[in-house]
Structure formats: structure tokens, C-alpha cells
Short mmCIF file of N, CA and C in Angstrom, two decimals:
data_model
loop_
_atom_site.label_atom_id
_atom_site.label_comp_id
_atom_site.label_asym_id
_atom_site.label_seq_id
_atom_site.Cartn_x
_atom_site.Cartn_y
_atom_site.Cartn_z
N MET A 17 -11.19 5.78 -8.68
CA MET A 17 -10.42 4.96 -9.60
C MET A 17 -10.61 3.47 -9.27
N TYR A 18 -10.78 3.15 -8.00
CA TYR A 18 -10.93 1.75 -7.58
C TYR A 18 -12.36 1.48 -7.13
N ASN A 19 -12.88 0.33 -7.55
CA ASN A 19 -14.19 -0.14 -7.11
C ASN A 19 -14.00 -1.49 -6.46
N ILE A 20 -14.73 -1.74 -5.41
CA ILE A 20 -14.60 -3.00 -4.67
C ILE A 20 -14.89 -4.20 -5.58
N GLU A 21 -15.79 -4.03 -6.55
CA GLU A 21 -16.14 -5.13 -7.45
C GLU A 21 -15.01 -5.48 -8.41
N ASP A 22 -14.12 -4.53 -8.67
CA ASP A 22 -13.03 -4.73 -9.62
C ASP A 22 -11.79 -5.36 -8.99
N MET A 23 -11.78 -5.45 -7.67
CA MET A 23 -10.59 -5.91 -6.98
C MET A 23 -10.71 -7.37 -6.57
N THR A 24 -9.56 -8.05 -6.50
CA THR A 24 -9.50 -9.41 -6.02
C THR A 24 -8.63 -9.42 -4.77
N PHE A 25 -9.20 -9.84 -3.65
CA PHE A 25 -8.47 -9.91 -2.40
C PHE A 25 -8.30 -11.38 -2.04
N SER A 26 -7.13 -11.93 -2.33
CA SER A 26 -6.93 -13.37 -2.23
C SER A 26 -6.42 -13.86 -0.88
N ASP A 27 -6.07 -12.97 0.02
CA ASP A 27 -5.59 -13.39 1.32
C ASP A 27 -6.73 -14.06 2.09
N GLU A 28 -6.51 -15.29 2.56
CA GLU A 28 -7.57 -16.05 3.21
C GLU A 28 -8.06 -15.42 4.51
N LEU A 29 -7.15 -14.80 5.25
CA LEU A 29 -7.51 -14.21 6.53
C LEU A 29 -8.10 -12.82 6.37
N LEU A 30 -7.45 -11.99 5.56
CA LEU A 30 -7.83 -10.59 5.46
C LEU A 30 -8.78 -10.29 4.30
N GLY A 31 -8.64 -10.99 3.20
CA GLY A 31 -9.41 -10.71 1.99
C GLY A 31 -10.91 -10.63 2.18
N PRO A 32 -11.53 -11.60 2.87
CA PRO A 32 -12.98 -11.56 3.03
C PRO A 32 -13.47 -10.38 3.87
N ASN A 33 -12.58 -9.73 4.59
CA ASN A 33 -12.96 -8.62 5.47
C ASN A 33 -12.80 -7.25 4.84
N VAL A 34 -12.29 -7.19 3.62
CA VAL A 34 -12.09 -5.89 2.96
C VAL A 34 -13.44 -5.38 2.46
N ARG A 35 -13.75 -4.14 2.84
CA ARG A 35 -14.98 -3.50 2.40
C ARG A 35 -14.63 -2.23 1.62
N ALA A 36 -15.64 -1.58 1.13
CA ALA A 36 -15.43 -0.34 0.36
C ALA A 36 -14.75 0.73 1.23
N THR A 37 -15.03 0.72 2.51
CA THR A 37 -14.42 1.70 3.42
C THR A 37 -12.91 1.57 3.41
N GLU A 38 -12.42 0.34 3.54
CA GLU A 38 -10.97 0.11 3.52
C GLU A 38 -10.38 0.44 2.15
N LEU A 39 -11.13 0.12 1.10
CA LEU A 39 -10.63 0.41 -0.24
C LEU A 39 -10.51 1.92 -0.46
N ASN A 40 -11.48 2.68 -0.01
CA ASN A 40 -11.42 4.14 -0.15
C ASN A 40 -10.22 4.71 0.61
N LYS A 41 -9.99 4.21 1.80
CA LYS A 41 -8.85 4.68 2.59
C LYS A 41 -7.53 4.28 1.92
N ALA A 42 -7.49 3.08 1.38
CA ALA A 42 -6.29 2.60 0.67
C ALA A 42 -5.98 3.48 -0.54
N GLU A 43 -7.02 3.85 -1.25
CA GLU A 43 -6.83 4.73 -2.41
C GLU A 43 -6.29 6.09 -1.96
N SER A 44 -6.76 6.57 -0.84
CA SER A 44 -6.24 7.84 -0.30
C SER A 44 -4.77 7.71 0.05
N TRP A 45 -4.37 6.57 0.59
CA TRP A 45 -2.95 6.34 0.89
C TRP A 45 -2.12 6.35 -0.39
N LEU A 46 -2.66 5.78 -1.47
CA LEU A 46 -1.94 5.79 -2.76
C LEU A 46 -1.75 7.22 -3.25
N TYR A 47 -2.78 8.04 -3.14
CA TYR A 47 -2.68 9.43 -3.57
C TYR A 47 -1.70 10.22 -2.70
N GLU A 48 -1.63 9.87 -1.43
CA GLU A 48 -0.67 10.52 -0.53
C GLU A 48 0.76 10.17 -0.95
N LEU A 49 0.98 8.93 -1.29
CA LEU A 49 2.30 8.53 -1.79
C LEU A 49 2.63 9.27 -3.08
N ALA A 50 1.66 9.36 -3.97
CA ALA A 50 1.86 10.10 -5.22
C ALA A 50 2.22 11.55 -4.95
N ARG A 51 1.54 12.16 -4.01
CA ARG A 51 1.82 13.55 -3.66
C ARG A 51 3.26 13.72 -3.19
N ARG A 52 3.72 12.77 -2.37
CA ARG A 52 5.11 12.83 -1.88
C ARG A 52 6.11 12.68 -3.01
N LEU A 53 5.70 12.03 -4.09
CA LEU A 53 6.58 11.86 -5.25
C LEU A 53 6.39 12.99 -6.28
N GLY A 54 5.54 13.95 -5.96
CA GLY A 54 5.33 15.08 -6.86
C GLY A 54 4.35 14.80 -7.99
N VAL A 55 3.50 13.81 -7.81
CA VAL A 55 2.53 13.43 -8.84
C VAL A 55 1.14 13.86 -8.40
N PRO A 56 0.45 14.68 -9.21
CA PRO A 56 -0.93 15.05 -8.87
C PRO A 56 -1.86 13.84 -8.94
N GLN A 57 -2.89 13.86 -8.14
CA GLN A 57 -3.84 12.74 -8.08
C GLN A 57 -4.41 12.40 -9.45
N VAL A 58 -4.68 13.39 -10.26
CA VAL A 58 -5.31 13.14 -11.58
C VAL A 58 -4.38 12.40 -12.52
N ASP A 59 -3.07 12.40 -12.26
CA ASP A 59 -2.11 11.71 -13.15
C ASP A 59 -1.89 10.25 -12.78
N VAL A 60 -2.38 9.82 -11.61
CA VAL A 60 -2.15 8.45 -11.16
C VAL A 60 -3.04 7.50 -11.97
N ILE A 61 -2.43 6.41 -12.45
CA ILE A 61 -3.17 5.40 -13.22
C ILE A 61 -3.13 4.07 -12.48
N ARG A 62 -4.03 3.20 -12.86
CA ARG A 62 -3.98 1.83 -12.32
C ARG A 62 -2.89 1.08 -13.04
N SER A 63 -2.08 0.40 -12.26
CA SER A 63 -1.02 -0.44 -12.81
C SER A 63 -0.81 -1.58 -11.84
N PHE A 64 0.03 -2.51 -12.19
CA PHE A 64 0.27 -3.65 -11.31
C PHE A 64 0.77 -3.20 -9.94
N ILE A 65 1.75 -2.32 -9.93
CA ILE A 65 2.33 -1.90 -8.65
C ILE A 65 1.36 -1.03 -7.85
N ALA A 66 0.57 -0.21 -8.51
CA ALA A 66 -0.44 0.59 -7.80
C ALA A 66 -1.50 -0.32 -7.20
N ASP A 67 -1.94 -1.31 -7.97
CA ASP A 67 -2.93 -2.27 -7.45
C ASP A 67 -2.36 -3.06 -6.27
N GLU A 68 -1.10 -3.43 -6.37
CA GLU A 68 -0.46 -4.17 -5.28
C GLU A 68 -0.41 -3.32 -4.00
N LEU A 69 -0.06 -2.06 -4.15
CA LEU A 69 -0.02 -1.17 -2.99
C LEU A 69 -1.41 -0.96 -2.40
N VAL A 70 -2.40 -0.74 -3.24
CA VAL A 70 -3.76 -0.54 -2.75
C VAL A 70 -4.25 -1.78 -2.02
N THR A 71 -3.95 -2.94 -2.55
CA THR A 71 -4.33 -4.19 -1.89
C THR A 71 -3.67 -4.30 -0.52
N LEU A 72 -2.38 -3.99 -0.46
CA LEU A 72 -1.67 -4.05 0.83
C LEU A 72 -2.19 -3.01 1.80
N TYR A 73 -2.51 -1.82 1.30
CA TYR A 73 -3.10 -0.79 2.17
C TYR A 73 -4.43 -1.28 2.74
N CYS A 74 -5.23 -1.95 1.92
CA CYS A 74 -6.51 -2.51 2.39
C CYS A 74 -6.26 -3.55 3.48
N TYR A 75 -5.33 -4.45 3.22
CA TYR A 75 -5.02 -5.48 4.20
C TYR A 75 -4.50 -4.86 5.50
N ARG A 76 -3.71 -3.79 5.39
CA ARG A 76 -3.19 -3.14 6.58
C ARG A 76 -4.34 -2.58 7.43
N GLU A 77 -5.31 -1.94 6.77
CA GLU A 77 -6.45 -1.38 7.49
C GLU A 77 -7.23 -2.48 8.20
N VAL A 78 -7.49 -3.57 7.50
CA VAL A 78 -8.24 -4.68 8.10
C VAL A 78 -7.46 -5.27 9.26
N ALA A 79 -6.17 -5.52 9.07
CA ALA A 79 -5.36 -6.13 10.13
C ALA A 79 -5.29 -5.23 11.35
N MET A 80 -5.14 -3.92 11.14
CA MET A 80 -5.10 -3.00 12.28
C MET A 80 -6.42 -3.02 13.04
N ASN A 81 -7.52 -2.98 12.31
CA ASN A 81 -8.83 -2.98 12.96
C ASN A 81 -9.11 -4.28 13.70
N LYS A 82 -8.77 -5.39 13.08
CA LYS A 82 -9.05 -6.69 13.70
C LYS A 82 -8.14 -6.94 14.89
N ALA A 83 -6.87 -6.62 14.76
CA ALA A 83 -5.93 -6.85 15.86
C ALA A 83 -6.30 -6.00 17.07
N ALA A 84 -6.66 -4.77 16.83
CA ALA A 84 -6.99 -3.86 17.92
C ALA A 84 -8.33 -4.21 18.57
N SER A 85 -9.19 -4.90 17.86
CA SER A 85 -10.51 -5.21 18.41
C SER A 85 -10.53 -6.51 19.20
N LEU A 86 -9.44 -7.24 19.19
CA LEU A 86 -9.38 -8.49 19.94
C LEU A 86 -8.96 -8.19 21.37
N ALA A 87 -9.92 -7.96 22.21
CA ALA A 87 -9.63 -7.57 23.60
C ALA A 87 -8.78 -8.62 24.29
N GLY A 88 -7.63 -8.19 24.80
CA GLY A 88 -6.75 -9.10 25.50
C GLY A 88 -5.92 -9.99 24.61
N GLN A 89 -6.14 -9.94 23.33
CA GLN A 89 -5.42 -10.82 22.41
C GLN A 89 -4.29 -10.13 21.66
N TYR A 90 -4.28 -8.81 21.68
CA TYR A 90 -3.30 -8.09 20.86
C TYR A 90 -1.88 -8.30 21.34
N SER A 91 -1.68 -8.40 22.64
CA SER A 91 -0.32 -8.50 23.15
C SER A 91 -0.28 -9.38 24.39
N ARG A 92 0.74 -10.18 24.46
CA ARG A 92 0.99 -10.98 25.66
C ARG A 92 2.48 -10.91 25.91
N ASN A 93 2.86 -10.30 27.00
CA ASN A 93 4.27 -10.11 27.33
C ASN A 93 4.98 -9.29 26.26
N GLY A 94 4.26 -8.36 25.65
CA GLY A 94 4.86 -7.50 24.65
C GLY A 94 5.01 -8.13 23.28
N GLU A 95 4.48 -9.34 23.09
CA GLU A 95 4.62 -10.01 21.80
C GLU A 95 3.25 -10.13 21.12
N ASP A 96 3.28 -10.07 19.79
CA ASP A 96 2.05 -10.27 19.03
C ASP A 96 1.67 -11.75 19.13
N ASP A 97 0.42 -12.01 19.43
CA ASP A 97 0.05 -13.41 19.55
C ASP A 97 -1.22 -13.76 18.77
N ASP A 98 -1.63 -12.89 17.89
CA ASP A 98 -2.77 -13.24 17.04
C ASP A 98 -2.34 -13.11 15.58
N PHE A 99 -3.08 -13.77 14.71
CA PHE A 99 -2.71 -13.80 13.30
C PHE A 99 -2.77 -12.42 12.64
N TYR A 100 -3.70 -11.60 13.08
CA TYR A 100 -3.83 -10.27 12.49
C TYR A 100 -2.59 -9.42 12.78
N SER A 101 -2.09 -9.50 13.99
CA SER A 101 -0.89 -8.74 14.36
C SER A 101 0.32 -9.23 13.58
N LYS A 102 0.42 -10.52 13.40
CA LYS A 102 1.54 -11.09 12.65
C LYS A 102 1.46 -10.68 11.17
N LYS A 103 0.27 -10.71 10.62
CA LYS A 103 0.08 -10.26 9.23
C LYS A 103 0.40 -8.78 9.10
N LEU A 104 -0.02 -8.00 10.09
CA LEU A 104 0.21 -6.56 10.06
C LEU A 104 1.70 -6.25 9.98
N ARG A 105 2.50 -6.95 10.73
CA ARG A 105 3.95 -6.74 10.70
C ARG A 105 4.51 -7.04 9.30
N TYR A 106 4.10 -8.15 8.70
CA TYR A 106 4.55 -8.51 7.35
C TYR A 106 4.08 -7.48 6.33
N ILE A 107 2.82 -7.08 6.41
CA ILE A 107 2.26 -6.12 5.45
C ILE A 107 2.98 -4.79 5.53
N ASN A 108 3.24 -4.30 6.74
CA ASN A 108 3.96 -3.03 6.89
C ASN A 108 5.36 -3.11 6.28
N ASP A 109 6.03 -4.24 6.45
CA ASP A 109 7.36 -4.42 5.85
C ASP A 109 7.27 -4.41 4.32
N ARG A 110 6.28 -5.10 3.80
CA ARG A 110 6.10 -5.17 2.33
C ARG A 110 5.75 -3.80 1.76
N ILE A 111 4.90 -3.05 2.43
CA ILE A 111 4.54 -1.70 1.99
C ILE A 111 5.78 -0.81 1.96
N ALA A 112 6.59 -0.90 3.00
CA ALA A 112 7.80 -0.07 3.07
C ALA A 112 8.73 -0.35 1.89
N VAL A 113 8.86 -1.62 1.52
CA VAL A 113 9.71 -1.98 0.37
C VAL A 113 9.13 -1.40 -0.92
N LEU A 114 7.84 -1.59 -1.14
CA LEU A 114 7.22 -1.10 -2.38
C LEU A 114 7.24 0.43 -2.46
N GLU A 115 6.96 1.10 -1.35
CA GLU A 115 6.97 2.56 -1.36
C GLU A 115 8.37 3.11 -1.64
N ALA A 116 9.39 2.40 -1.19
CA ALA A 116 10.76 2.84 -1.45
C ALA A 116 11.15 2.62 -2.90
N GLN A 117 10.54 1.65 -3.56
CA GLN A 117 10.91 1.31 -4.93
C GLN A 117 10.10 2.05 -5.99
N ILE A 118 8.89 2.42 -5.68
CA ILE A 118 7.99 2.97 -6.70
C ILE A 118 8.48 4.35 -7.16
N THR A 119 8.28 4.62 -8.41
CA THR A 119 8.69 5.90 -8.99
C THR A 119 7.48 6.63 -9.54
N ALA A 120 7.67 7.91 -9.81
CA ALA A 120 6.59 8.70 -10.40
C ALA A 120 6.19 8.14 -11.76
N GLU A 121 7.16 7.63 -12.50
CA GLU A 121 6.86 7.06 -13.81
C GLU A 121 5.91 5.87 -13.70
N GLN A 122 6.10 5.05 -12.66
CA GLN A 122 5.24 3.88 -12.48
C GLN A 122 3.83 4.28 -12.06
N LEU A 123 3.70 5.37 -11.34
CA LEU A 123 2.38 5.82 -10.92
C LEU A 123 1.58 6.46 -12.05
N THR A 124 2.28 7.01 -13.04
CA THR A 124 1.61 7.75 -14.10
C THR A 124 1.63 7.06 -15.44
N GLY A 125 2.58 6.18 -15.66
CA GLY A 125 2.73 5.55 -16.97
C GLY A 125 3.31 6.50 -18.00
N GLU A 126 3.87 7.63 -17.55
CA GLU A 126 4.45 8.63 -18.45
C GLU A 126 5.94 8.82 -18.12
N PRO A 127 6.79 7.98 -18.71
CA PRO A 127 8.21 8.08 -18.37
C PRO A 127 8.85 9.41 -18.74
N SER A 128 8.41 10.02 -19.82
CA SER A 128 9.07 11.26 -20.25
C SER A 128 8.71 12.44 -19.34
N LYS A 129 7.51 12.44 -18.78
CA LYS A 129 7.08 13.56 -17.95
C LYS A 129 7.86 13.64 -16.64
N TYR A 130 8.21 12.49 -16.09
CA TYR A 130 8.89 12.46 -14.80
C TYR A 130 10.32 11.92 -14.91
N ALA A 131 10.88 11.94 -16.10
CA ALA A 131 12.24 11.43 -16.30
C ALA A 131 13.21 12.21 -15.42
N GLY A 132 14.07 11.47 -14.80
CA GLY A 132 15.09 12.10 -13.97
C GLY A 132 14.70 12.24 -12.52
N TYR A 133 13.48 11.94 -12.18
CA TYR A 133 13.08 12.04 -10.78
C TYR A 133 13.80 10.95 -10.00
N ARG A 134 14.31 11.28 -8.85
CA ARG A 134 15.10 10.38 -8.01
C ARG A 134 16.39 9.97 -8.68
N SER A 135 16.93 10.78 -9.56
CA SER A 135 18.20 10.44 -10.19
C SER A 135 19.18 11.59 -9.98
N ILE A 136 20.44 11.27 -10.08
CA ILE A 136 21.49 12.24 -9.89
C ILE A 136 22.32 12.29 -11.16
N PRO A 137 22.44 13.47 -11.77
CA PRO A 137 23.26 13.54 -12.98
C PRO A 137 24.74 13.37 -12.63
N LEU A 138 25.45 12.67 -13.45
CA LEU A 138 26.88 12.43 -13.25
C LEU A 138 27.70 13.25 -14.24
N TYR A 139 28.73 13.87 -13.77
CA TYR A 139 29.64 14.58 -14.65
C TYR A 139 30.69 13.59 -15.13
N ARG A 140 30.84 13.46 -16.41
CA ARG A 140 31.74 12.48 -17.00
C ARG A 140 33.08 13.08 -17.38
N GLY A 141 33.35 14.31 -16.99
CA GLY A 141 34.67 14.91 -17.24
C GLY A 141 35.05 14.88 -18.71
N GLY A 142 35.96 15.70 -19.05
CA GLY A 142 36.27 15.63 -20.46
C GLY A 142 37.36 16.52 -20.90
#
């Protein structure tokens, strides 16, 4: 569904380092999220929120790889001291927020098919 040529990675630090490998892994993460929401992979469509998540997943992969490859730079006294580690913390927080907010309807573009997912019916008495 995603091609490296179709994506724009605007982060100055991480964007230039995104390759097709990271994009493929990011797409797999999107499908895993869809599976957890009860959405088959074939029903997932490209949308703003899906693209945002895939971009963040790509950045997470790059930041993890770069931070871990900086010998002696990843941690000093238990604190992150390189830009990749700092970005990684922000990206993980942003991903957690988006994953908590996204719905099956947003992944598929079919509100009627997944209506009521993550909702609780209320009894209005009578």
C-alpha cells in the first residue's frame, strides 16, 4: 500500500534516513494495529491518520537504529544524551496517543461496517 516514492519525510534528523526497509516495517506495524482493532489487512486504506502513524513508525525505526548504533552515546548516567534518543521518546509518546485515538472506521473509511466499535450502549430507561 505504501511506496517510498509516495511518502514525504519532513523531519530534518530522521527523514533523510528512512528507507524502504523502515517503510515496510512501519506498514506491518499499521496492519498489526488494525488486527488489534478487528480490521483485516485488506480493509485498511490510506488516510491522513494512517499516513501519520506510518510516518511515525518509520521515524521510530530509524531513531531506534541510530540511537543504538552510537557506541557510548546512548546513555550517560542513565539519561538519553543524543538527539535520536530524545526523538525516540517523543515519537513513542506520539504513537501511543494516536494508537489510543484511532478507530476501525478511520482505518477503513467505512463507518457503517464498524459502527459501535469501542462504544457502550446506554439504557435510557423508560
